Amino acid sequence: MLYVKTLILPTSPWVILRGRPSEASGQELNGRVIIRLVRSLKVKRVTIAFKPIESNKFMLWKSQDIVTSRQNPIIKELFLTNDTYSGYSVWNPNENDTHEFPFSFAIPGHIHESVSTEFGQIGYELKVTIHTCGFGINTWTQSLPIPVYRVPKEGSSWDFALADSLRMRAEWLGAVELEVLSDSVSVTAKSKINVRAVIRPLQKNEMLVDIGLRLYERTKVKSSLDRFGDPIKSERLICQSHMRTDDPEGELNVLPLRHEYCFDLDLCIPQAFSDIQYDTDTSHLSIKHELVFTATVLDKSQNPHYLRISSPIVIVSQNALGITISELPIYSRSSLDQLLLSNMDDKCEFSPSYPEAPAPPTYTKLQII
């Protein structure tokens, strides 16, 4: 913004809703707005809104359920001129002074959490609007994305389900048994899935060529149908790892299964919103994840067999697992505010820095043909 420098400073970089939409209570979102002028302006009023972020990816919005679960803008007045004669107040630039306004929103518990899929996005932002009068541009705006997360209520069945351990087990034709173990069925973004794979031979003469681990994401838009009348779906591979199992005791490029073998594998979960979505399952949108373990086995005739076992796995925010991300600061007026503002570029956008906080989703205007 050319003449106005604005900071939006929420006390939390996100909104956390606890429980299902039908049971979650509302949450407070507080903070303050700091405005500094480069030149004099005739200001009529200043507002701040908690609102959805618009997108041209519209498939998610075909359902009335989505429309009603997306929060309409909540607008609060930060400043309204009391000069009824002219209809505006003159704000003059002052190096030692800023205009500071506190704000507070009650965010309803039923709104849809933030997601960003190929079929559309659901996201929210805080948007400050300064209404002025005069020639040229009469509206100045500054926005800050605010992701909304939904986590289970403490002690609920959903909460207990996230604490379960992962175990997959299958037997192939009475010849080989596969077992995959992990500490938990839930994992956070920007972390690792660590699993132990156990291969047990039940017969002689079988050989192991390789093993692998894959994570898939499946999205279903239940409210939109394709030309065959089925809900629109998509599946994509998020990440994978692969391991060759050469014989350590010989020169073979396969591993003879003479006894039980254990292998440790891991997958690096990418950044939330941009590369992977959190699990959700509502009446109109479903996002789920599947962990797949694969193994290639040669029988005694040297014929390859591709074995595969899988299990659902849940991608959740760190808040859902009770992980403390950081001590969130409470902002108070400080001389540092002037320092921040004085170093801001004309087009600077400010967002508080939280080391472990997932980045909010980005929204690109793409037209679906």
mmCIF file of C-alpha atoms in Angstrom:
data_model
loop_
_atom_site.group_PDB
_atom_site.id
_atom_site.type_symbol
_atom_site.label_atom_id
_atom_site.label_comp_id
_atom_site.label_asym_id
_atom_site.label_seq_id
_atom_site.Cartn_x
_atom_site.Cartn_y
_atom_site.Cartn_z
ATOM 1 C CA MET A 1 0.000 0.000 0.000
ATOM 2 C CA LEU A 2 1.510 3.322 -1.082
ATOM 3 C CA TYR A 3 0.415 5.711 1.675
ATOM 4 C CA VAL A 4 -0.643 3.349 4.465
ATOM 5 C CA LYS A 5 1.428 0.783 6.375
ATOM 6 C CA THR A 6 -0.643 -1.742 8.311
ATOM 7 C CA LEU A 7 0.181 -4.530 10.732
ATOM 8 C CA ILE A 8 -2.405 -7.179 11.652
ATOM 9 C CA LEU A 9 -1.270 -8.806 14.905
ATOM 10 C CA PRO A 10 -3.501 -11.667 16.080
ATOM 11 C CA THR A 11 -2.693 -13.318 19.421
ATOM 12 C CA SER A 12 -2.836 -16.688 17.621
ATOM 13 C CA PRO A 13 -1.870 -17.482 14.012
ATOM 14 C CA TRP A 14 -4.755 -19.960 13.664
ATOM 15 C CA VAL A 15 -8.213 -20.887 14.935
ATOM 16 C CA ILE A 16 -8.646 -24.288 16.597
ATOM 17 C CA LEU A 17 -12.156 -25.794 16.762
ATOM 18 C CA ARG A 18 -12.512 -28.755 19.130
ATOM 19 C CA GLY A 19 -15.028 -31.427 18.197
ATOM 20 C CA ARG A 20 -17.320 -32.167 15.267
ATOM 21 C CA PRO A 21 -19.207 -29.252 13.657
ATOM 22 C CA SER A 22 -22.389 -30.242 15.504
ATOM 23 C CA GLU A 23 -20.698 -30.149 18.924
ATOM 24 C CA ALA A 24 -17.805 -27.677 18.703
ATOM 25 C CA SER A 25 -18.127 -24.419 20.597
ATOM 26 C CA GLY A 26 -17.004 -21.096 19.177
ATOM 27 C CA GLN A 27 -13.484 -19.730 19.673
ATOM 28 C CA GLU A 28 -12.219 -16.235 20.316
ATOM 29 C CA LEU A 29 -9.765 -14.610 17.911
ATOM 30 C CA ASN A 30 -8.220 -11.476 19.372
ATOM 31 C CA GLY A 31 -5.479 -9.100 18.375
ATOM 32 C CA ARG A 32 -4.791 -5.578 17.272
ATOM 33 C CA VAL A 33 -4.248 -3.533 14.143
ATOM 34 C CA ILE A 34 -1.510 -0.903 13.893
ATOM 35 C CA ILE A 35 -1.701 1.729 11.150
ATOM 36 C CA ARG A 36 0.916 4.265 10.222
ATOM 37 C CA LEU A 37 0.595 6.879 7.509
ATOM 38 C CA VAL A 38 3.184 8.131 5.035
ATOM 39 C CA ARG A 39 1.003 11.115 4.066
ATOM 40 C CA SER A 40 -2.147 12.751 5.340
ATOM 41 C CA LEU A 41 -5.437 10.993 4.676
ATOM 42 C CA LYS A 42 -9.085 11.878 5.144
ATOM 43 C CA VAL A 43 -10.381 8.763 6.905
ATOM 44 C CA LYS A 44 -14.085 7.996 7.150
ATOM 45 C CA ARG A 45 -13.889 4.615 8.876
ATOM 46 C CA VAL A 46 -11.703 1.558 9.411
ATOM 47 C CA THR A 47 -13.075 -1.998 9.506
ATOM 48 C CA ILE A 48 -11.667 -5.480 10.044
ATOM 49 C CA ALA A 49 -13.354 -8.650 8.773
ATOM 50 C CA PHE A 50 -12.921 -12.359 9.334
ATOM 51 C CA LYS A 51 -13.960 -13.709 5.933
ATOM 52 C CA PRO A 52 -13.597 -16.571 3.467
ATOM 53 C CA ILE A 53 -10.867 -16.326 0.843
ATOM 54 C CA GLU A 54 -12.370 -16.263 -2.625
ATOM 55 C CA SER A 55 -11.318 -18.739 -5.300
ATOM 56 C CA ASN A 56 -12.373 -19.564 -8.847
ATOM 57 C CA LYS A 57 -12.092 -23.279 -8.074
ATOM 58 C CA PHE A 58 -15.780 -23.693 -7.481
ATOM 59 C CA MET A 59 -16.559 -27.417 -7.314
ATOM 60 C CA LEU A 60 -16.714 -27.431 -3.525
ATOM 61 C CA TRP A 61 -19.273 -24.642 -3.564
ATOM 62 C CA LYS A 62 -21.929 -26.466 -5.598
ATOM 63 C CA SER A 63 -23.333 -28.004 -2.416
ATOM 64 C CA GLN A 64 -25.649 -26.007 -0.186
ATOM 65 C CA ASP A 65 -24.019 -27.774 2.787
ATOM 66 C CA ILE A 66 -20.670 -26.207 1.883
ATOM 67 C CA VAL A 67 -22.223 -22.767 1.449
ATOM 68 C CA THR A 68 -23.882 -22.886 4.873
ATOM 69 C CA SER A 69 -20.771 -24.243 6.597
ATOM 70 C CA ARG A 70 -18.579 -21.514 5.127
ATOM 71 C CA GLN A 71 -18.598 -18.531 7.428
ATOM 72 C CA ASN A 72 -20.071 -15.300 6.076
ATOM 73 C CA PRO A 73 -17.838 -12.274 6.695
ATOM 74 C CA ILE A 74 -17.856 -11.004 10.282
ATOM 75 C CA ILE A 75 -17.160 -7.273 10.121
ATOM 76 C CA LYS A 76 -16.140 -5.082 13.061
ATOM 77 C CA GLU A 77 -15.779 -1.296 13.122
ATOM 78 C CA LEU A 78 -12.345 -0.218 14.319
ATOM 79 C CA PHE A 79 -12.824 3.495 13.705
ATOM 80 C CA LEU A 80 -15.747 5.700 12.674
ATOM 81 C CA THR A 81 -15.334 9.456 12.314
ATOM 82 C CA ASN A 82 -17.333 11.619 14.709
ATOM 83 C CA ASP A 83 -17.179 14.626 12.403
ATOM 84 C CA THR A 84 -20.734 14.682 11.071
ATOM 85 C CA TYR A 85 -20.179 17.915 9.141
ATOM 86 C CA SER A 86 -17.340 16.853 6.839
ATOM 87 C CA GLY A 87 -17.874 13.112 7.155
ATOM 88 C CA TYR A 88 -14.187 12.342 7.689
ATOM 89 C CA SER A 89 -11.287 12.827 10.078
ATOM 90 C CA VAL A 90 -7.853 13.990 8.958
ATOM 91 C CA TRP A 91 -5.022 11.643 9.927
ATOM 92 C CA ASN A 92 -1.579 13.232 9.672
ATOM 93 C CA PRO A 93 1.698 11.298 9.531
ATOM 94 C CA ASN A 94 3.711 11.364 12.728
ATOM 95 C CA GLU A 95 6.959 9.491 13.232
ATOM 96 C CA ASN A 96 6.303 9.078 16.961
ATOM 97 C CA ASP A 97 2.686 7.991 16.796
ATOM 98 C CA THR A 98 0.582 5.227 15.276
ATOM 99 C CA HIS A 99 -3.104 4.421 15.152
ATOM 100 C CA GLU A 100 -3.761 1.248 17.116
ATOM 101 C CA PHE A 101 -7.082 -0.617 17.364
ATOM 102 C CA PRO A 102 -7.845 -3.840 19.280
ATOM 103 C CA PHE A 103 -10.211 -6.399 17.770
ATOM 104 C CA SER A 104 -12.032 -9.522 18.910
ATOM 105 C CA PHE A 105 -14.037 -12.098 16.940
ATOM 106 C CA ALA A 106 -16.213 -14.985 18.131
ATOM 107 C CA ILE A 107 -15.575 -17.668 15.504
ATOM 108 C CA PRO A 108 -18.512 -20.140 15.248
ATOM 109 C CA GLY A 109 -17.723 -23.805 15.868
ATOM 110 C CA HIS A 110 -19.676 -25.125 12.869
ATOM 111 C CA ILE A 111 -17.577 -23.595 10.087
ATOM 112 C CA HIS A 112 -15.587 -25.845 7.758
ATOM 113 C CA GLU A 113 -11.891 -26.249 8.481
ATOM 114 C CA SER A 114 -9.315 -25.008 5.962
ATOM 115 C CA VAL A 115 -8.520 -27.265 3.009
ATOM 116 C CA SER A 116 -6.882 -26.770 -0.383
ATOM 117 C CA THR A 117 -7.644 -29.403 -3.016
ATOM 118 C CA GLU A 118 -7.690 -29.565 -6.790
ATOM 119 C CA PHE A 119 -11.487 -29.261 -6.633
ATOM 120 C CA GLY A 120 -11.511 -26.060 -4.622
ATOM 121 C CA GLN A 121 -10.281 -24.392 -1.460
ATOM 122 C CA ILE A 122 -11.812 -23.377 1.824
ATOM 123 C CA GLY A 123 -9.826 -20.748 3.673
ATOM 124 C CA TYR A 124 -10.176 -17.640 5.802
ATOM 125 C CA GLU A 125 -8.408 -14.336 6.334
ATOM 126 C CA LEU A 126 -8.399 -11.203 8.432
ATOM 127 C CA LYS A 127 -8.886 -8.185 6.177
ATOM 128 C CA VAL A 128 -8.466 -4.568 7.263
ATOM 129 C CA THR A 129 -10.167 -1.924 5.101
ATOM 130 C CA ILE A 130 -9.527 1.817 5.423
ATOM 131 C CA HIS A 131 -12.233 3.958 3.803
ATOM 132 C CA THR A 132 -11.052 7.411 2.807
ATOM 133 C CA CYS A 133 -12.384 10.278 0.737
ATOM 134 C CA GLY A 134 -10.664 12.338 -1.917
ATOM 135 C CA PHE A 135 -9.320 11.831 -5.417
ATOM 136 C CA GLY A 136 -7.902 8.526 -6.594
ATOM 137 C CA ILE A 137 -7.999 5.357 -4.500
ATOM 138 C CA ASN A 138 -10.506 5.618 -1.643
ATOM 139 C CA THR A 139 -10.126 2.139 -0.144
ATOM 140 C CA TRP A 140 -6.961 0.611 1.328
ATOM 141 C CA THR A 141 -6.845 -3.057 2.329
ATOM 142 C CA GLN A 142 -4.436 -5.440 4.037
ATOM 143 C CA SER A 143 -5.040 -9.182 4.565
ATOM 144 C CA LEU A 144 -3.581 -11.950 6.722
ATOM 145 C CA PRO A 145 -4.512 -15.635 6.101
ATOM 146 C CA ILE A 146 -5.832 -17.437 9.205
ATOM 147 C CA PRO A 147 -6.040 -21.250 8.887
ATOM 148 C CA VAL A 148 -8.857 -23.012 10.747
ATOM 149 C CA TYR A 149 -8.146 -26.466 12.227
ATOM 150 C CA ARG A 150 -10.576 -28.990 13.670
ATOM 151 C CA VAL A 151 -9.296 -31.319 16.384
ATOM 152 C CA PRO A 152 -11.068 -33.886 18.587
ATOM 153 C CA LYS A 153 -12.473 -33.070 21.971
ATOM 154 C CA GLU A 154 -10.369 -34.441 24.786
ATOM 155 C CA GLY A 155 -11.690 -37.817 25.912
ATOM 156 C CA SER A 156 -13.908 -38.355 22.853
ATOM 157 C CA SER A 157 -13.894 -41.549 20.773
ATOM 158 C CA TRP A 158 -12.203 -39.567 17.996
ATOM 159 C CA ASP A 159 -9.474 -38.557 20.440
ATOM 160 C CA PHE A 160 -8.925 -42.160 21.604
ATOM 161 C CA ALA A 161 -8.796 -43.419 17.991
ATOM 162 C CA LEU A 162 -5.807 -41.189 17.253
ATOM 163 C CA ALA A 163 -3.850 -42.895 20.037
ATOM 164 C CA ASP A 164 -4.147 -46.379 18.502
ATOM 165 C CA SER A 165 -1.029 -48.114 17.215
ATOM 166 C CA LEU A 166 -0.680 -49.311 13.631
ATOM 167 C CA ARG A 167 -0.454 -53.004 12.776
ATOM 168 C CA MET A 168 -0.874 -54.616 9.368
ATOM 169 C CA ARG A 169 -0.567 -58.370 8.892
ATOM 170 C CA ALA A 170 -1.193 -60.650 5.897
ATOM 171 C CA GLU A 171 -0.220 -64.111 4.696
ATOM 172 C CA TRP A 172 0.472 -65.033 1.076
ATOM 173 C CA LEU A 173 -0.469 -68.588 0.012
ATOM 174 C CA GLY A 174 0.931 -70.079 3.203
ATOM 175 C CA ALA A 175 4.449 -69.230 1.981
ATOM 176 C CA VAL A 176 5.244 -65.755 3.336
ATOM 177 C CA GLU A 177 3.811 -63.663 6.161
ATOM 178 C CA LEU A 178 4.048 -59.869 6.131
ATOM 179 C CA GLU A 179 3.659 -57.681 9.215
ATOM 180 C CA VAL A 180 4.040 -53.914 9.501
ATOM 181 C CA LEU A 181 4.148 -52.124 12.871
ATOM 182 C CA SER A 182 4.163 -48.467 13.901
ATOM 183 C CA ASP A 183 3.609 -46.540 17.117
ATOM 184 C CA SER A 184 0.499 -44.652 15.980
ATOM 185 C CA VAL A 185 -2.127 -44.450 13.235
ATOM 186 C CA SER A 186 -1.915 -40.648 13.374
ATOM 187 C CA VAL A 187 0.931 -38.455 12.195
ATOM 188 C CA THR A 188 1.437 -34.715 11.798
ATOM 189 C CA ALA A 189 2.600 -32.760 8.780
ATOM 190 C CA LYS A 190 6.344 -32.072 8.477
ATOM 191 C CA SER A 191 7.181 -35.180 10.491
ATOM 192 C CA LYS A 192 8.098 -38.826 9.795
ATOM 193 C CA ILE A 193 6.199 -42.095 9.682
ATOM 194 C CA ASN A 194 8.496 -44.762 11.131
ATOM 195 C CA VAL A 195 7.489 -48.378 10.558
ATOM 196 C CA ARG A 196 9.063 -51.787 11.103
ATOM 197 C CA ALA A 197 8.373 -54.406 8.433
ATOM 198 C CA VAL A 198 8.707 -58.084 9.324
ATOM 199 C CA ILE A 199 9.008 -60.765 6.613
ATOM 200 C CA ARG A 200 8.493 -64.353 7.846
ATOM 201 C CA PRO A 201 9.023 -67.323 5.499
ATOM 202 C CA LEU A 202 6.534 -70.141 6.022
ATOM 203 C CA GLN A 203 8.056 -72.319 3.303
ATOM 204 C CA LYS A 204 11.528 -72.757 1.844
ATOM 205 C CA ASN A 205 12.882 -71.511 -1.497
ATOM 206 C CA GLU A 206 11.187 -68.075 -1.463
ATOM 207 C CA MET A 207 13.323 -65.010 -2.158
ATOM 208 C CA LEU A 208 12.733 -61.335 -1.480
ATOM 209 C CA VAL A 209 13.611 -58.808 -4.192
ATOM 210 C CA ASP A 210 12.568 -55.459 -2.688
ATOM 211 C CA ILE A 211 10.179 -53.723 -0.302
ATOM 212 C CA GLY A 212 8.535 -50.313 -0.370
ATOM 213 C CA LEU A 213 6.330 -47.912 1.551
ATOM 214 C CA ARG A 214 3.879 -45.440 0.005
ATOM 215 C CA LEU A 215 1.416 -42.848 1.273
ATOM 216 C CA TYR A 216 -1.669 -42.036 -0.808
ATOM 217 C CA GLU A 217 -4.204 -39.239 -0.416
ATOM 218 C CA ARG A 218 -7.778 -39.796 -1.597
ATOM 219 C CA THR A 219 -10.233 -36.934 -2.010
ATOM 220 C CA LYS A 220 -13.956 -37.328 -2.630
ATOM 221 C CA VAL A 221 -16.377 -34.463 -3.274
ATOM 222 C CA LYS A 222 -19.648 -36.135 -2.326
ATOM 223 C CA SER A 223 -21.783 -33.188 -3.388
ATOM 224 C CA SER A 224 -20.495 -33.089 -7.008
ATOM 225 C CA LEU A 225 -21.112 -35.883 -9.507
ATOM 226 C CA ASP A 226 -19.252 -36.884 -12.637
ATOM 227 C CA ARG A 227 -20.938 -37.794 -15.924
ATOM 228 C CA PHE A 228 -21.605 -41.309 -14.649
ATOM 229 C CA GLY A 229 -23.419 -40.054 -11.558
ATOM 230 C CA ASP A 230 -20.625 -40.958 -9.132
ATOM 231 C CA PRO A 231 -19.026 -38.557 -6.630
ATOM 232 C CA ILE A 232 -15.943 -36.827 -8.010
ATOM 233 C CA LYS A 233 -12.774 -38.511 -6.716
ATOM 234 C CA SER A 234 -9.039 -38.157 -7.004
ATOM 235 C CA GLU A 235 -6.038 -40.122 -5.767
ATOM 236 C CA ARG A 236 -2.437 -39.016 -5.619
ATOM 237 C CA LEU A 237 0.821 -40.375 -4.301
ATOM 238 C CA ILE A 238 2.179 -38.141 -1.546
ATOM 239 C CA CYS A 239 5.528 -39.803 -0.820
ATOM 240 C CA GLN A 240 7.259 -43.161 -1.058
ATOM 241 C CA SER A 241 10.422 -45.049 -0.124
ATOM 242 C CA HIS A 242 11.979 -48.139 -1.708
ATOM 243 C CA MET A 243 14.616 -50.619 -0.578
ATOM 244 C CA ARG A 244 16.443 -53.343 -2.472
ATOM 245 C CA THR A 245 17.005 -56.457 -0.350
ATOM 246 C CA ASP A 246 20.293 -57.876 -1.586
ATOM 247 C CA ASP A 247 21.779 -60.964 0.053
ATOM 248 C CA PRO A 248 24.405 -59.720 2.556
ATOM 249 C CA GLU A 249 26.064 -63.141 2.631
ATOM 250 C CA GLY A 250 26.521 -63.631 -1.097
ATOM 251 C CA GLU A 251 26.532 -62.036 -4.511
ATOM 252 C CA LEU A 252 22.813 -62.483 -5.234
ATOM 253 C CA ASN A 253 20.712 -59.400 -5.885
ATOM 254 C CA VAL A 254 17.837 -61.033 -4.013
ATOM 255 C CA LEU A 255 17.481 -62.110 -0.372
ATOM 256 C CA PRO A 256 16.822 -65.827 0.260
ATOM 257 C CA LEU A 257 14.167 -66.086 2.966
ATOM 258 C CA ARG A 258 15.857 -68.571 5.287
ATOM 259 C CA HIS A 259 14.522 -66.959 8.476
ATOM 260 C CA GLU A 260 12.589 -63.932 9.709
ATOM 261 C CA TYR A 261 13.879 -60.516 8.562
ATOM 262 C CA CYS A 262 13.091 -57.051 9.967
ATOM 263 C CA PHE A 263 13.404 -53.781 8.061
ATOM 264 C CA ASP A 264 12.980 -50.195 9.296
ATOM 265 C CA LEU A 265 11.398 -47.781 6.843
ATOM 266 C CA ASP A 266 10.276 -44.174 7.119
ATOM 267 C CA LEU A 267 8.403 -41.572 5.103
ATOM 268 C CA CYS A 268 8.791 -37.788 5.397
ATOM 269 C CA ILE A 269 5.383 -36.110 5.535
ATOM 270 C CA PRO A 270 5.387 -32.822 3.576
ATOM 271 C CA GLN A 271 4.009 -29.394 4.448
ATOM 272 C CA ALA A 272 0.284 -29.207 5.190
ATOM 273 C CA PHE A 273 -2.087 -27.447 2.752
ATOM 274 C CA SER A 274 0.455 -27.053 -0.030
ATOM 275 C CA ASP A 275 1.536 -30.716 -0.376
ATOM 276 C CA ILE A 276 -0.820 -32.709 1.837
ATOM 277 C CA GLN A 277 -4.209 -32.097 3.457
ATOM 278 C CA TYR A 278 -5.429 -32.946 6.927
ATOM 279 C CA ASP A 279 -7.987 -35.749 7.165
ATOM 280 C CA THR A 280 -11.629 -34.673 7.099
ATOM 281 C CA ASP A 281 -14.917 -36.478 6.549
ATOM 282 C CA THR A 282 -18.113 -34.450 6.254
ATOM 283 C CA SER A 283 -21.366 -34.855 4.380
ATOM 284 C CA HIS A 284 -19.877 -33.146 1.318
ATOM 285 C CA LEU A 285 -16.100 -33.640 1.431
ATOM 286 C CA SER A 286 -13.846 -36.536 2.382
ATOM 287 C CA ILE A 287 -10.038 -36.513 2.536
ATOM 288 C CA LYS A 288 -8.393 -39.725 3.703
ATOM 289 C CA HIS A 289 -4.934 -41.286 3.603
ATOM 290 C CA GLU A 290 -3.695 -44.816 3.123
ATOM 291 C CA LEU A 291 -0.313 -46.303 4.023
ATOM 292 C CA VAL A 292 0.718 -49.097 1.636
ATOM 293 C CA PHE A 293 3.517 -51.622 2.172
ATOM 294 C CA THR A 294 4.724 -53.579 -0.876
ATOM 295 C CA ALA A 295 7.082 -56.524 -1.326
ATOM 296 C CA THR A 296 8.302 -58.400 -4.398
ATOM 297 C CA VAL A 297 8.806 -62.124 -3.795
ATOM 298 C CA LEU A 298 10.215 -64.794 -6.129
ATOM 299 C CA ASP A 299 8.820 -68.307 -5.776
ATOM 300 C CA LYS A 300 10.901 -71.451 -6.323
ATOM 301 C CA SER A 301 10.243 -71.177 -10.091
ATOM 302 C CA GLN A 302 11.675 -67.636 -10.091
ATOM 303 C CA ASN A 303 8.258 -66.131 -10.861
ATOM 304 C CA PRO A 304 7.768 -62.666 -9.312
ATOM 305 C CA HIS A 305 4.785 -61.950 -7.066
ATOM 306 C CA TYR A 306 3.914 -58.426 -6.004
ATOM 307 C CA LEU A 307 2.485 -58.405 -2.491
ATOM 308 C CA ARG A 308 0.633 -55.433 -1.025
ATOM 309 C CA ILE A 309 -0.996 -54.668 2.325
ATOM 310 C CA SER A 310 -2.450 -51.342 3.400
ATOM 311 C CA SER A 311 -4.051 -49.530 6.318
ATOM 312 C CA PRO A 312 -5.721 -46.146 6.846
ATOM 313 C CA ILE A 313 -3.566 -43.515 8.489
ATOM 314 C CA VAL A 314 -4.691 -40.136 9.796
ATOM 315 C CA ILE A 315 -2.913 -36.857 9.031
ATOM 316 C CA VAL A 316 -3.689 -34.379 11.813
ATOM 317 C CA SER A 317 -2.440 -31.038 13.071
ATOM 318 C CA GLN A 318 -0.038 -30.985 15.998
ATOM 319 C CA ASN A 319 -2.804 -29.544 18.154
ATOM 320 C CA ALA A 320 -4.844 -32.733 17.724
ATOM 321 C CA LEU A 321 -2.094 -34.803 19.353
ATOM 322 C CA GLY A 322 -1.634 -32.428 22.254
ATOM 323 C CA ILE A 323 1.771 -31.239 21.019
ATOM 324 C CA THR A 324 2.651 -27.780 22.275
ATOM 325 C CA ILE A 325 3.747 -25.829 19.227
ATOM 326 C CA SER A 326 5.060 -22.778 21.061
ATOM 327 C CA GLU A 327 4.234 -20.255 23.712
ATOM 328 C CA LEU A 328 1.971 -17.884 21.810
ATOM 329 C CA PRO A 329 2.854 -14.255 22.565
ATOM 330 C CA ILE A 330 0.347 -11.720 23.833
ATOM 331 C CA TYR A 331 1.028 -8.454 22.053
ATOM 332 C CA SER A 332 1.193 -5.199 23.992
ATOM 333 C CA ARG A 333 2.049 -1.702 22.882
ATOM 334 C CA SER A 334 5.790 -1.301 22.437
ATOM 335 C CA SER A 335 8.328 1.021 20.890
ATOM 336 C CA LEU A 336 9.251 -1.914 18.659
ATOM 337 C CA ASP A 337 6.025 -1.316 16.766
ATOM 338 C CA GLN A 338 7.461 1.903 15.367
ATOM 339 C CA LEU A 339 10.659 0.050 14.459
ATOM 340 C CA LEU A 340 8.695 -2.594 12.574
ATOM 341 C CA LEU A 341 6.632 -0.028 10.753
ATOM 342 C CA SER A 342 9.585 2.165 9.854
ATOM 343 C CA ASN A 343 11.343 -0.791 8.203
ATOM 344 C CA MET A 344 8.338 -1.965 6.223
ATOM 345 C CA ASP A 345 8.374 -1.653 2.448
ATOM 346 C CA ASP A 346 5.431 0.017 0.774
ATOM 347 C CA LYS A 347 3.990 -3.335 -0.225
ATOM 348 C CA CYS A 348 5.045 -5.341 2.811
ATOM 349 C CA GLU A 349 2.677 -8.000 4.144
ATOM 350 C CA PHE A 350 3.148 -8.960 7.785
ATOM 351 C CA SER A 351 2.589 -12.380 9.287
ATOM 352 C CA PRO A 352 3.776 -13.388 12.791
ATOM 353 C CA SER A 353 6.524 -16.022 12.844
ATOM 354 C CA TYR A 354 5.761 -19.282 14.654
ATOM 355 C CA PRO A 355 8.544 -21.882 14.102
ATOM 356 C CA GLU A 356 6.425 -25.023 13.984
ATOM 357 C CA ALA A 357 3.188 -23.575 12.655
ATOM 358 C CA PRO A 358 2.030 -25.007 9.315
ATOM 359 C CA ALA A 359 1.850 -22.412 6.576
ATOM 360 C CA PRO A 360 -1.684 -21.332 5.672
ATOM 361 C CA PRO A 361 -3.000 -22.467 2.291
ATOM 362 C CA THR A 362 -2.322 -20.365 -0.770
ATOM 363 C CA TYR A 363 -5.129 -19.749 -3.199
ATOM 364 C CA THR A 364 -4.496 -19.381 -6.917
ATOM 365 C CA LYS A 365 -7.192 -18.270 -9.307
ATOM 366 C CA LEU A 366 -7.446 -21.130 -11.775
ATOM 367 C CA GLN A 367 -10.402 -21.623 -14.060
ATOM 368 C CA ILE A 368 -11.725 -25.189 -14.312
ATOM 369 C CA ILE A 369 -12.868 -26.006 -17.843
#
